Amino acid sequence: MKREIIAGNWKMNCTKAETVELIEKLLPLVGDPGKMEVVICVPFTNIDAARKALRGHKGIKLGAQNVHWAPKGAFTGEISADMLKSLKVKYVIIGHSERRQYFGETDESVNARLKAAVAAGLKAIVCVGETLEEREAGRTREVLLRQTSAAFEGIDKSALKQIVVAYEPVWAIGTGKTATPKEANTAAFVIRKALRKQYGRTPAHAMRVQYGGSMNASNVKELMAMPQIDGGLIGGASLKPEEFAKIVHYDEL
Ligand code: PEP
């Protein structure tokens, strides 16, 4: 049985004070997440405040939203894996569609970032997903196979336990539109197919695939019931403590 994982992507939201306030609301609501692995991925500037606010609570892990591929150097505005490690960050999101869409992230840079993250001992949430145009052109499968294979190129089988894949259809992110459970399941199956080709059946099956795209307390249960879905990457709803806690405890809904 795989451990399910719910991760919040706070995106570019919250000041330092708002971060502490949100975490203080979230902690009693989430309480003991039981077998569920819970992560919050906050902006870089709020990592230290979040770490302090989470101190003493084992239930929620700390994540970042990006990492650079180089260990250090002339990369203005970027953050290295060791910098994240030094702040006790456990998880990092890589290749989010907003990075691909607005900041020129490519399959190659996603792969380079993933290599740096796993080499440093971070856990990574690698995002893949098709745009609406690609879906309507019947290219979903091709895009998912390409993005997944490219992201994992040169990643050793031994590093797979450090990686989670998030299927995030771009048309469902922040739009209120959600993939149907069947669509999400099929996409996760395709992602596993790419992993199976590279690593074989058992390692591919053991990997966790999350769904992300307007997941909330009303749709989490049916999405999580899908056999290929092992978790959720939550954007908007992760900023609402009650909603996020309900998602974490979806089995009680
Ligand atoms: C995300 O940013 O990864 C995401 C899934 O956003 P939302 O839940 O707001 O669609």
PDB file of C-alpha atoms and ligand atoms in Angstrom:
ATOM      1  CA  MET A   1       0.000   0.000   0.000  1.00  0.00           C
ATOM      2  CA  LYS A   2       1.486   3.350  -1.040  1.00  0.00           C
ATOM      3  CA  ARG A   3       1.442   6.290   1.347  1.00  0.00           C
ATOM      4  CA  GLU A   4      -0.872   8.964  -0.018  1.00  0.00           C
ATOM      5  CA  ILE A   5       0.398  12.519  -0.236  1.00  0.00           C
ATOM      6  CA  ILE A   6      -1.423  15.840  -0.150  1.00  0.00           C
ATOM      7  CA  ALA A   7       0.749  18.858  -0.917  1.00  0.00           C
ATOM      8  CA  GLY A   8      -0.255  22.505  -0.860  1.00  0.00           C
ATOM      9  CA  ASN A   9       1.237  24.878  -3.401  1.00  0.00           C
ATOM     10  CA  TRP A  10       0.918  28.332  -1.913  1.00  0.00           C
ATOM     11  CA  LYS A  11       2.298  29.941  -5.095  1.00  0.00           C
ATOM     12  CA  MET A  12       3.170  33.662  -4.686  1.00  0.00           C
ATOM     13  CA  ASN A  13       0.934  34.239  -1.695  1.00  0.00           C
ATOM     14  CA  CYS A  14       1.368  35.382   1.915  1.00  0.00           C
ATOM     15  CA  THR A  15       3.770  37.690   3.677  1.00  0.00           C
ATOM     16  CA  LYS A  16       5.850  36.326   6.525  1.00  0.00           C
ATOM     17  CA  ALA A  17       3.206  37.296   9.116  1.00  0.00           C
ATOM     18  CA  GLU A  18       0.394  35.835   6.992  1.00  0.00           C
ATOM     19  CA  THR A  19       2.373  32.608   6.633  1.00  0.00           C
ATOM     20  CA  VAL A  20       2.637  32.189  10.396  1.00  0.00           C
ATOM     21  CA  GLU A  21      -1.045  33.033  10.824  1.00  0.00           C
ATOM     22  CA  LEU A  22      -2.125  30.520   8.191  1.00  0.00           C
ATOM     23  CA  ILE A  23       0.028  27.750   9.655  1.00  0.00           C
ATOM     24  CA  GLU A  24      -1.262  28.472  13.150  1.00  0.00           C
ATOM     25  CA  LYS A  25      -4.813  28.029  11.849  1.00  0.00           C
ATOM     26  CA  LEU A  26      -3.890  24.967   9.854  1.00  0.00           C
ATOM     27  CA  LEU A  27      -2.097  22.959  12.542  1.00  0.00           C
ATOM     28  CA  PRO A  28      -5.059  22.251  14.862  1.00  0.00           C
ATOM     29  CA  LEU A  29      -7.338  21.625  11.884  1.00  0.00           C
ATOM     30  CA  VAL A  30      -4.992  19.083  10.316  1.00  0.00           C
ATOM     31  CA  GLY A  31      -4.119  17.610  13.716  1.00  0.00           C
ATOM     32  CA  ASP A  32      -2.765  14.120  13.270  1.00  0.00           C
ATOM     33  CA  PRO A  33      -2.849  13.361   9.542  1.00  0.00           C
ATOM     34  CA  GLY A  34      -2.509   9.656  10.250  1.00  0.00           C
ATOM     35  CA  LYS A  35      -1.042   7.789   7.318  1.00  0.00           C
ATOM     36  CA  MET A  36      -1.382  10.777   4.997  1.00  0.00           C
ATOM     37  CA  GLU A  37       1.837  12.591   4.101  1.00  0.00           C
ATOM     38  CA  VAL A  38       1.189  16.342   4.156  1.00  0.00           C
ATOM     39  CA  VAL A  39       3.432  19.019   2.656  1.00  0.00           C
ATOM     40  CA  ILE A  40       3.110  22.786   2.250  1.00  0.00           C
ATOM     41  CA  CYS A  41       5.225  24.476  -0.408  1.00  0.00           C
ATOM     42  CA  VAL A  42       5.650  28.126   0.501  1.00  0.00           C
ATOM     43  CA  PRO A  43       7.479  31.004  -1.226  1.00  0.00           C
ATOM     44  CA  PHE A  44      11.252  31.052  -0.603  1.00  0.00           C
ATOM     45  CA  THR A  45      11.042  34.151   1.577  1.00  0.00           C
ATOM     46  CA  ASN A  46       8.618  32.435   3.967  1.00  0.00           C
ATOM     47  CA  ILE A  47      10.452  29.141   4.360  1.00  0.00           C
ATOM     48  CA  ASP A  48      12.207  30.059   7.574  1.00  0.00           C
ATOM     49  CA  ALA A  49       9.072  31.498   9.177  1.00  0.00           C
ATOM     50  CA  ALA A  50       7.107  28.424   8.110  1.00  0.00           C
ATOM     51  CA  ARG A  51       9.766  26.124   9.524  1.00  0.00           C
ATOM     52  CA  LYS A  52       9.581  27.880  12.890  1.00  0.00           C
ATOM     53  CA  ALA A  53       5.779  27.839  12.887  1.00  0.00           C
ATOM     54  CA  LEU A  54       5.778  24.098  12.117  1.00  0.00           C
ATOM     55  CA  ARG A  55       8.365  23.288  14.796  1.00  0.00           C
ATOM     56  CA  GLY A  56       7.261  20.506  17.096  1.00  0.00           C
ATOM     57  CA  HIS A  57       4.520  19.355  14.718  1.00  0.00           C
ATOM     58  CA  LYS A  58       5.505  16.268  12.843  1.00  0.00           C
ATOM     59  CA  GLY A  59       2.386  16.195  10.706  1.00  0.00           C
ATOM     60  CA  ILE A  60       3.222  18.795   8.059  1.00  0.00           C
ATOM     61  CA  LYS A  61       6.425  18.863   6.016  1.00  0.00           C
ATOM     62  CA  LEU A  62       8.012  21.891   4.476  1.00  0.00           C
ATOM     63  CA  GLY A  63       8.396  22.359   0.744  1.00  0.00           C
ATOM     64  CA  ALA A  64       9.647  24.958  -1.740  1.00  0.00           C
ATOM     65  CA  GLN A  65       8.344  25.771  -5.206  1.00  0.00           C
ATOM     66  CA  ASN A  66      11.480  25.578  -7.318  1.00  0.00           C
ATOM     67  CA  VAL A  67      15.201  24.805  -7.214  1.00  0.00           C
ATOM     68  CA  HIS A  68      18.091  25.671  -9.486  1.00  0.00           C
ATOM     69  CA  TRP A  69      20.250  23.013 -11.134  1.00  0.00           C
ATOM     70  CA  ALA A  70      23.619  24.518 -10.241  1.00  0.00           C
ATOM     71  CA  PRO A  71      25.110  24.238  -6.757  1.00  0.00           C
ATOM     72  CA  LYS A  72      26.018  27.947  -6.736  1.00  0.00           C
ATOM     73  CA  GLY A  73      27.174  30.772  -8.936  1.00  0.00           C
ATOM     74  CA  ALA A  74      26.065  33.607 -11.177  1.00  0.00           C
ATOM     75  CA  PHE A  75      22.341  32.825 -11.371  1.00  0.00           C
ATOM     76  CA  THR A  76      20.679  35.968 -10.052  1.00  0.00           C
ATOM     77  CA  GLY A  77      17.345  35.310  -8.429  1.00  0.00           C
ATOM     78  CA  GLU A  78      17.767  31.544  -8.208  1.00  0.00           C
ATOM     79  CA  ILE A  79      17.995  29.234  -5.181  1.00  0.00           C
ATOM     80  CA  SER A  80      20.133  26.092  -4.907  1.00  0.00           C
ATOM     81  CA  ALA A  81      19.263  22.715  -3.446  1.00  0.00           C
ATOM     82  CA  ASP A  82      21.800  23.165  -0.642  1.00  0.00           C
ATOM     83  CA  MET A  83      20.227  26.498   0.285  1.00  0.00           C
ATOM     84  CA  LEU A  84      16.867  24.747   0.627  1.00  0.00           C
ATOM     85  CA  LYS A  85      18.431  21.905   2.599  1.00  0.00           C
ATOM     86  CA  SER A  86      20.017  24.391   4.986  1.00  0.00           C
ATOM     87  CA  LEU A  87      16.488  25.658   5.776  1.00  0.00           C
ATOM     88  CA  LYS A  88      15.293  22.098   6.475  1.00  0.00           C
ATOM     89  CA  VAL A  89      13.175  21.963   3.339  1.00  0.00           C
ATOM     90  CA  LYS A  90      12.139  18.401   2.542  1.00  0.00           C
ATOM     91  CA  TYR A  91      10.191  18.750  -0.713  1.00  0.00           C
ATOM     92  CA  VAL A  92      10.439  20.890  -3.801  1.00  0.00           C
ATOM     93  CA  ILE A  93       8.015  21.360  -6.677  1.00  0.00           C
ATOM     94  CA  ILE A  94       9.702  21.145 -10.073  1.00  0.00           C
ATOM     95  CA  GLY A  95       8.294  22.002 -13.502  1.00  0.00           C
ATOM     96  CA  HIS A  96       5.014  23.509 -12.382  1.00  0.00           C
ATOM     97  CA  SER A  97       3.033  24.602 -15.436  1.00  0.00           C
ATOM     98  CA  GLU A  98       3.170  28.233 -14.304  1.00  0.00           C
ATOM     99  CA  ARG A  99       6.961  27.985 -14.472  1.00  0.00           C
ATOM    100  CA  ARG A 100       6.732  26.353 -17.894  1.00  0.00           C
ATOM    101  CA  GLN A 101       4.170  28.908 -19.135  1.00  0.00           C
ATOM    102  CA  TYR A 102       5.527  32.186 -17.761  1.00  0.00           C
ATOM    103  CA  PHE A 103       9.195  31.586 -17.018  1.00  0.00           C
ATOM    104  CA  GLY A 104      10.443  29.543 -19.939  1.00  0.00           C
ATOM    105  CA  GLU A 105      10.846  26.271 -18.061  1.00  0.00           C
ATOM    106  CA  THR A 106      11.528  23.452 -20.529  1.00  0.00           C
ATOM    107  CA  ASP A 107      11.645  19.662 -20.354  1.00  0.00           C
ATOM    108  CA  GLU A 108      15.449  20.000 -20.221  1.00  0.00           C
ATOM    109  CA  SER A 109      15.508  22.503 -17.360  1.00  0.00           C
ATOM    110  CA  VAL A 110      12.971  20.400 -15.440  1.00  0.00           C
ATOM    111  CA  ASN A 111      15.289  17.417 -15.834  1.00  0.00           C
ATOM    112  CA  ALA A 112      18.319  19.436 -14.701  1.00  0.00           C
ATOM    113  CA  ARG A 113      16.475  20.743 -11.642  1.00  0.00           C
ATOM    114  CA  LEU A 114      15.264  17.258 -10.764  1.00  0.00           C
ATOM    115  CA  LYS A 115      18.798  15.859 -10.954  1.00  0.00           C
ATOM    116  CA  ALA A 116      20.080  18.592  -8.632  1.00  0.00           C
ATOM    117  CA  ALA A 117      17.230  18.101  -6.163  1.00  0.00           C
ATOM    118  CA  VAL A 118      17.615  14.349  -5.814  1.00  0.00           C
ATOM    119  CA  ALA A 119      21.411  14.559  -5.692  1.00  0.00           C
ATOM    120  CA  ALA A 120      21.065  16.900  -2.708  1.00  0.00           C
ATOM    121  CA  GLY A 121      18.662  14.511  -0.983  1.00  0.00           C
ATOM    122  CA  LEU A 122      15.530  16.600  -1.478  1.00  0.00           C
ATOM    123  CA  LYS A 123      12.219  15.032  -2.378  1.00  0.00           C
ATOM    124  CA  ALA A 124      10.700  16.330  -5.579  1.00  0.00           C
ATOM    125  CA  ILE A 125       7.195  16.799  -6.899  1.00  0.00           C
ATOM    126  CA  VAL A 126       7.576  16.828 -10.666  1.00  0.00           C
ATOM    127  CA  CYS A 127       4.661  18.380 -12.528  1.00  0.00           C
ATOM    128  CA  VAL A 128       3.514  17.310 -15.960  1.00  0.00           C
ATOM    129  CA  GLY A 129       0.322  18.085 -17.813  1.00  0.00           C
ATOM    130  CA  GLU A 130      -1.195  19.083 -21.114  1.00  0.00           C
ATOM    131  CA  THR A 131      -2.640  22.451 -22.131  1.00  0.00           C
ATOM    132  CA  LEU A 132      -6.229  22.783 -23.316  1.00  0.00           C
ATOM    133  CA  GLU A 133      -5.012  23.169 -26.885  1.00  0.00           C
ATOM    134  CA  GLU A 134      -3.022  19.938 -26.626  1.00  0.00           C
ATOM    135  CA  ARG A 135      -5.958  18.078 -25.106  1.00  0.00           C
ATOM    136  CA  GLU A 136      -8.342  19.299 -27.790  1.00  0.00           C
ATOM    137  CA  ALA A 137      -5.864  18.301 -30.478  1.00  0.00           C
ATOM    138  CA  GLY A 138      -5.827  14.754 -29.027  1.00  0.00           C
ATOM    139  CA  ARG A 139      -2.203  15.120 -27.939  1.00  0.00           C
ATOM    140  CA  THR A 140      -2.571  14.516 -24.175  1.00  0.00           C
ATOM    141  CA  ARG A 141      -0.947  11.103 -24.214  1.00  0.00           C
ATOM    142  CA  GLU A 142       1.954  12.207 -26.375  1.00  0.00           C
ATOM    143  CA  VAL A 143       2.616  15.268 -24.177  1.00  0.00           C
ATOM    144  CA  LEU A 144       2.521  13.268 -20.948  1.00  0.00           C
ATOM    145  CA  LEU A 145       4.832  10.585 -22.307  1.00  0.00           C
ATOM    146  CA  ARG A 146       7.271  13.212 -23.577  1.00  0.00           C
ATOM    147  CA  GLN A 147       7.278  15.365 -20.419  1.00  0.00           C
ATOM    148  CA  THR A 148       7.633  12.361 -18.113  1.00  0.00           C
ATOM    149  CA  SER A 149      10.424  10.665 -20.072  1.00  0.00           C
ATOM    150  CA  ALA A 150      12.300  13.962 -20.430  1.00  0.00           C
ATOM    151  CA  ALA A 151      11.991  14.799 -16.734  1.00  0.00           C
ATOM    152  CA  PHE A 152      13.398  11.402 -15.715  1.00  0.00           C
ATOM    153  CA  GLU A 153      16.192  11.168 -18.256  1.00  0.00           C
ATOM    154  CA  GLY A 154      19.379  10.137 -16.459  1.00  0.00           C
ATOM    155  CA  ILE A 155      17.600   9.724 -13.103  1.00  0.00           C
ATOM    156  CA  ASP A 156      18.718   6.516 -11.455  1.00  0.00           C
ATOM    157  CA  LYS A 157      16.179   3.955 -10.306  1.00  0.00           C
ATOM    158  CA  SER A 158      17.528   4.339  -6.757  1.00  0.00           C
ATOM    159  CA  ALA A 159      16.299   7.968  -6.694  1.00  0.00           C
ATOM    160  CA  LEU A 160      12.685   7.136  -7.531  1.00  0.00           C
ATOM    161  CA  LYS A 161      11.653   6.895  -3.894  1.00  0.00           C
ATOM    162  CA  GLN A 162      12.510  10.613  -3.629  1.00  0.00           C
ATOM    163  CA  ILE A 163      10.154  11.585  -6.443  1.00  0.00           C
ATOM    164  CA  VAL A 164       6.415  12.093  -6.771  1.00  0.00           C
ATOM    165  CA  VAL A 165       4.814  12.975 -10.103  1.00  0.00           C
ATOM    166  CA  ALA A 166       1.915  15.426 -10.197  1.00  0.00           C
ATOM    167  CA  TYR A 167      -0.457  15.179 -13.125  1.00  0.00           C
ATOM    168  CA  GLU A 168      -1.658  18.741 -13.534  1.00  0.00           C
ATOM    169  CA  PRO A 169      -3.708  19.463 -16.635  1.00  0.00           C
ATOM    170  CA  VAL A 170      -2.934  23.115 -17.322  1.00  0.00           C
ATOM    171  CA  TRP A 171      -6.569  23.871 -18.189  1.00  0.00           C
ATOM    172  CA  ALA A 172      -7.645  22.761 -14.703  1.00  0.00           C
ATOM    173  CA  ILE A 173      -5.174  24.853 -12.684  1.00  0.00           C
ATOM    174  CA  GLY A 174      -6.775  27.785 -10.922  1.00  0.00           C
ATOM    175  CA  THR A 175      -9.752  27.636 -13.282  1.00  0.00           C
ATOM    176  CA  GLY A 176     -12.284  25.781 -11.154  1.00  0.00           C
ATOM    177  CA  LYS A 177     -12.392  23.120 -13.883  1.00  0.00           C
ATOM    178  CA  THR A 178     -11.335  19.682 -12.732  1.00  0.00           C
ATOM    179  CA  ALA A 179     -10.387  16.654 -14.763  1.00  0.00           C
ATOM    180  CA  THR A 180     -12.970  13.946 -14.280  1.00  0.00           C
ATOM    181  CA  PRO A 181     -11.722  11.119 -12.075  1.00  0.00           C
ATOM    182  CA  LYS A 182     -11.576   8.932 -15.182  1.00  0.00           C
ATOM    183  CA  GLU A 183      -9.518  11.506 -17.127  1.00  0.00           C
ATOM    184  CA  ALA A 184      -7.122  11.907 -14.182  1.00  0.00           C
ATOM    185  CA  ASN A 185      -6.809   8.141 -13.817  1.00  0.00           C
ATOM    186  CA  THR A 186      -6.077   7.640 -17.510  1.00  0.00           C
ATOM    187  CA  ALA A 187      -3.453  10.383 -17.467  1.00  0.00           C
ATOM    188  CA  ALA A 188      -1.766   8.906 -14.387  1.00  0.00           C
ATOM    189  CA  PHE A 189      -1.737   5.544 -16.157  1.00  0.00           C
ATOM    190  CA  VAL A 190       0.021   7.129 -19.149  1.00  0.00           C
ATOM    191  CA  ILE A 191       2.599   8.714 -16.827  1.00  0.00           C
ATOM    192  CA  ARG A 192       3.250   5.290 -15.295  1.00  0.00           C
ATOM    193  CA  LYS A 193       3.611   3.855 -18.765  1.00  0.00           C
ATOM    194  CA  ALA A 194       6.497   6.239 -19.448  1.00  0.00           C
ATOM    195  CA  LEU A 195       8.048   5.308 -16.097  1.00  0.00           C
ATOM    196  CA  ARG A 196       7.532   1.610 -16.800  1.00  0.00           C
ATOM    197  CA  LYS A 197       9.388   1.925 -20.087  1.00  0.00           C
ATOM    198  CA  GLN A 198      12.375   3.440 -18.322  1.00  0.00           C
ATOM    199  CA  TYR A 199      12.424   1.553 -15.024  1.00  0.00           C
ATOM    200  CA  GLY A 200      10.260  -1.528 -15.376  1.00  0.00           C
ATOM    201  CA  ARG A 201       6.901  -2.476 -13.992  1.00  0.00           C
ATOM    202  CA  THR A 202       7.521  -2.723 -10.241  1.00  0.00           C
ATOM    203  CA  PRO A 203       9.365   0.600  -9.734  1.00  0.00           C
ATOM    204  CA  ALA A 204       6.830   2.407 -11.935  1.00  0.00           C
ATOM    205  CA  HIS A 205       3.961   0.952  -9.978  1.00  0.00           C
ATOM    206  CA  ALA A 206       5.586   1.892  -6.671  1.00  0.00           C
ATOM    207  CA  MET A 207       5.803   5.564  -7.606  1.00  0.00           C
ATOM    208  CA  ARG A 208       3.208   7.987  -6.371  1.00  0.00           C
ATOM    209  CA  VAL A 209       1.221  10.067  -8.844  1.00  0.00           C
ATOM    210  CA  GLN A 210      -0.811  13.006  -7.579  1.00  0.00           C
ATOM    211  CA  TYR A 211      -3.614  14.816  -9.314  1.00  0.00           C
ATOM    212  CA  GLY A 212      -3.586  18.627  -9.308  1.00  0.00           C
ATOM    213  CA  GLY A 213      -6.016  21.122 -10.803  1.00  0.00           C
ATOM    214  CA  SER A 214      -8.810  22.729  -8.784  1.00  0.00           C
ATOM    215  CA  MET A 215      -8.879  19.866  -6.305  1.00  0.00           C
ATOM    216  CA  ASN A 216     -11.034  20.737  -3.313  1.00  0.00           C
ATOM    217  CA  ALA A 217     -13.065  19.198  -0.501  1.00  0.00           C
ATOM    218  CA  SER A 218     -15.962  18.496  -2.869  1.00  0.00           C
ATOM    219  CA  ASN A 219     -14.048  16.510  -5.469  1.00  0.00           C
ATOM    220  CA  VAL A 220     -11.120  15.033  -3.514  1.00  0.00           C
ATOM    221  CA  LYS A 221     -12.907  11.830  -2.549  1.00  0.00           C
ATOM    222  CA  GLU A 222     -13.812  10.727  -6.060  1.00  0.00           C
ATOM    223  CA  LEU A 223     -10.383  11.658  -7.417  1.00  0.00           C
ATOM    224  CA  MET A 224      -8.580   9.807  -4.625  1.00  0.00           C
ATOM    225  CA  ALA A 225     -10.771   6.751  -5.234  1.00  0.00           C
ATOM    226  CA  MET A 226      -9.058   6.251  -8.598  1.00  0.00           C
ATOM    227  CA  PRO A 227      -6.543   3.398  -8.543  1.00  0.00           C
ATOM    228  CA  GLN A 228      -3.808   5.370 -10.331  1.00  0.00           C
ATOM    229  CA  ILE A 229      -4.073   8.464  -8.103  1.00  0.00           C
ATOM    230  CA  ASP A 230      -2.043   8.520  -4.889  1.00  0.00           C
ATOM    231  CA  GLY A 231      -2.453  12.102  -3.787  1.00  0.00           C
ATOM    232  CA  GLY A 232      -3.195  15.691  -4.627  1.00  0.00           C
ATOM    233  CA  LEU A 233      -1.297  18.875  -5.354  1.00  0.00           C
ATOM    234  CA  ILE A 234      -3.518  21.670  -4.157  1.00  0.00           C
ATOM    235  CA  GLY A 235      -3.209  25.315  -5.187  1.00  0.00           C
ATOM    236  CA  GLY A 236      -6.037  27.694  -4.299  1.00  0.00           C
ATOM    237  CA  ALA A 237      -7.638  25.447  -1.681  1.00  0.00           C
ATOM    238  CA  SER A 238      -4.344  25.094   0.204  1.00  0.00           C
ATOM    239  CA  LEU A 239      -4.674  28.734   1.292  1.00  0.00           C
ATOM    240  CA  LYS A 240      -7.974  27.966   3.023  1.00  0.00           C
ATOM    241  CA  PRO A 241      -7.130  26.095   6.234  1.00  0.00           C
ATOM    242  CA  GLU A 242     -10.555  24.453   6.721  1.00  0.00           C
ATOM    243  CA  GLU A 243     -10.683  23.320   3.110  1.00  0.00           C
ATOM    244  CA  PHE A 244      -7.115  22.033   3.095  1.00  0.00           C
ATOM    245  CA  ALA A 245      -7.658  20.112   6.340  1.00  0.00           C
ATOM    246  CA  LYS A 246     -10.790  18.521   4.846  1.00  0.00           C
ATOM    247  CA  ILE A 247      -8.781  17.441   1.813  1.00  0.00           C
ATOM    248  CA  VAL A 248      -6.132  15.889   4.072  1.00  0.00           C
ATOM    249  CA  HIS A 249      -8.848  14.016   5.990  1.00  0.00           C
ATOM    250  CA  TYR A 250     -10.937  13.261   2.897  1.00  0.00           C
ATOM    251  CA  ASP A 251     -11.709   9.759   4.132  1.00  0.00           C
ATOM    252  CA  GLU A 252     -13.862  11.321   6.857  1.00  0.00           C
ATOM    253  CA  LEU A 253     -15.959  13.356   4.397  1.00  0.00           C
TER     254      LEU A 253
HETATM  255  C1  PEP B   1      -1.404  24.076  -8.509  1.00  0.00           C
HETATM  256  O1  PEP B   1      -1.006  25.235  -8.477  1.00  0.00           O
HETATM  257  O2  PEP B   1      -0.589  23.164  -8.521  1.00  0.00           O
HETATM  258  C2  PEP B   1      -2.847  23.832  -8.545  1.00  0.00           C
HETATM  259  C3  PEP B   1      -3.268  22.618  -8.686  1.00  0.00           C
HETATM  260  O3  PEP B   1      -3.665  24.931  -8.398  1.00  0.00           O
HETATM  261  P1  PEP B   1      -5.255  24.920  -8.156  1.00  0.00           P
HETATM  262  O4  PEP B   1      -5.541  23.865  -7.135  1.00  0.00           O
HETATM  263  O5  PEP B   1      -5.562  26.290  -7.684  1.00  0.00           O
HETATM  264  O6  PEP B   1      -5.885  24.593  -9.470  1.00  0.00           O
END
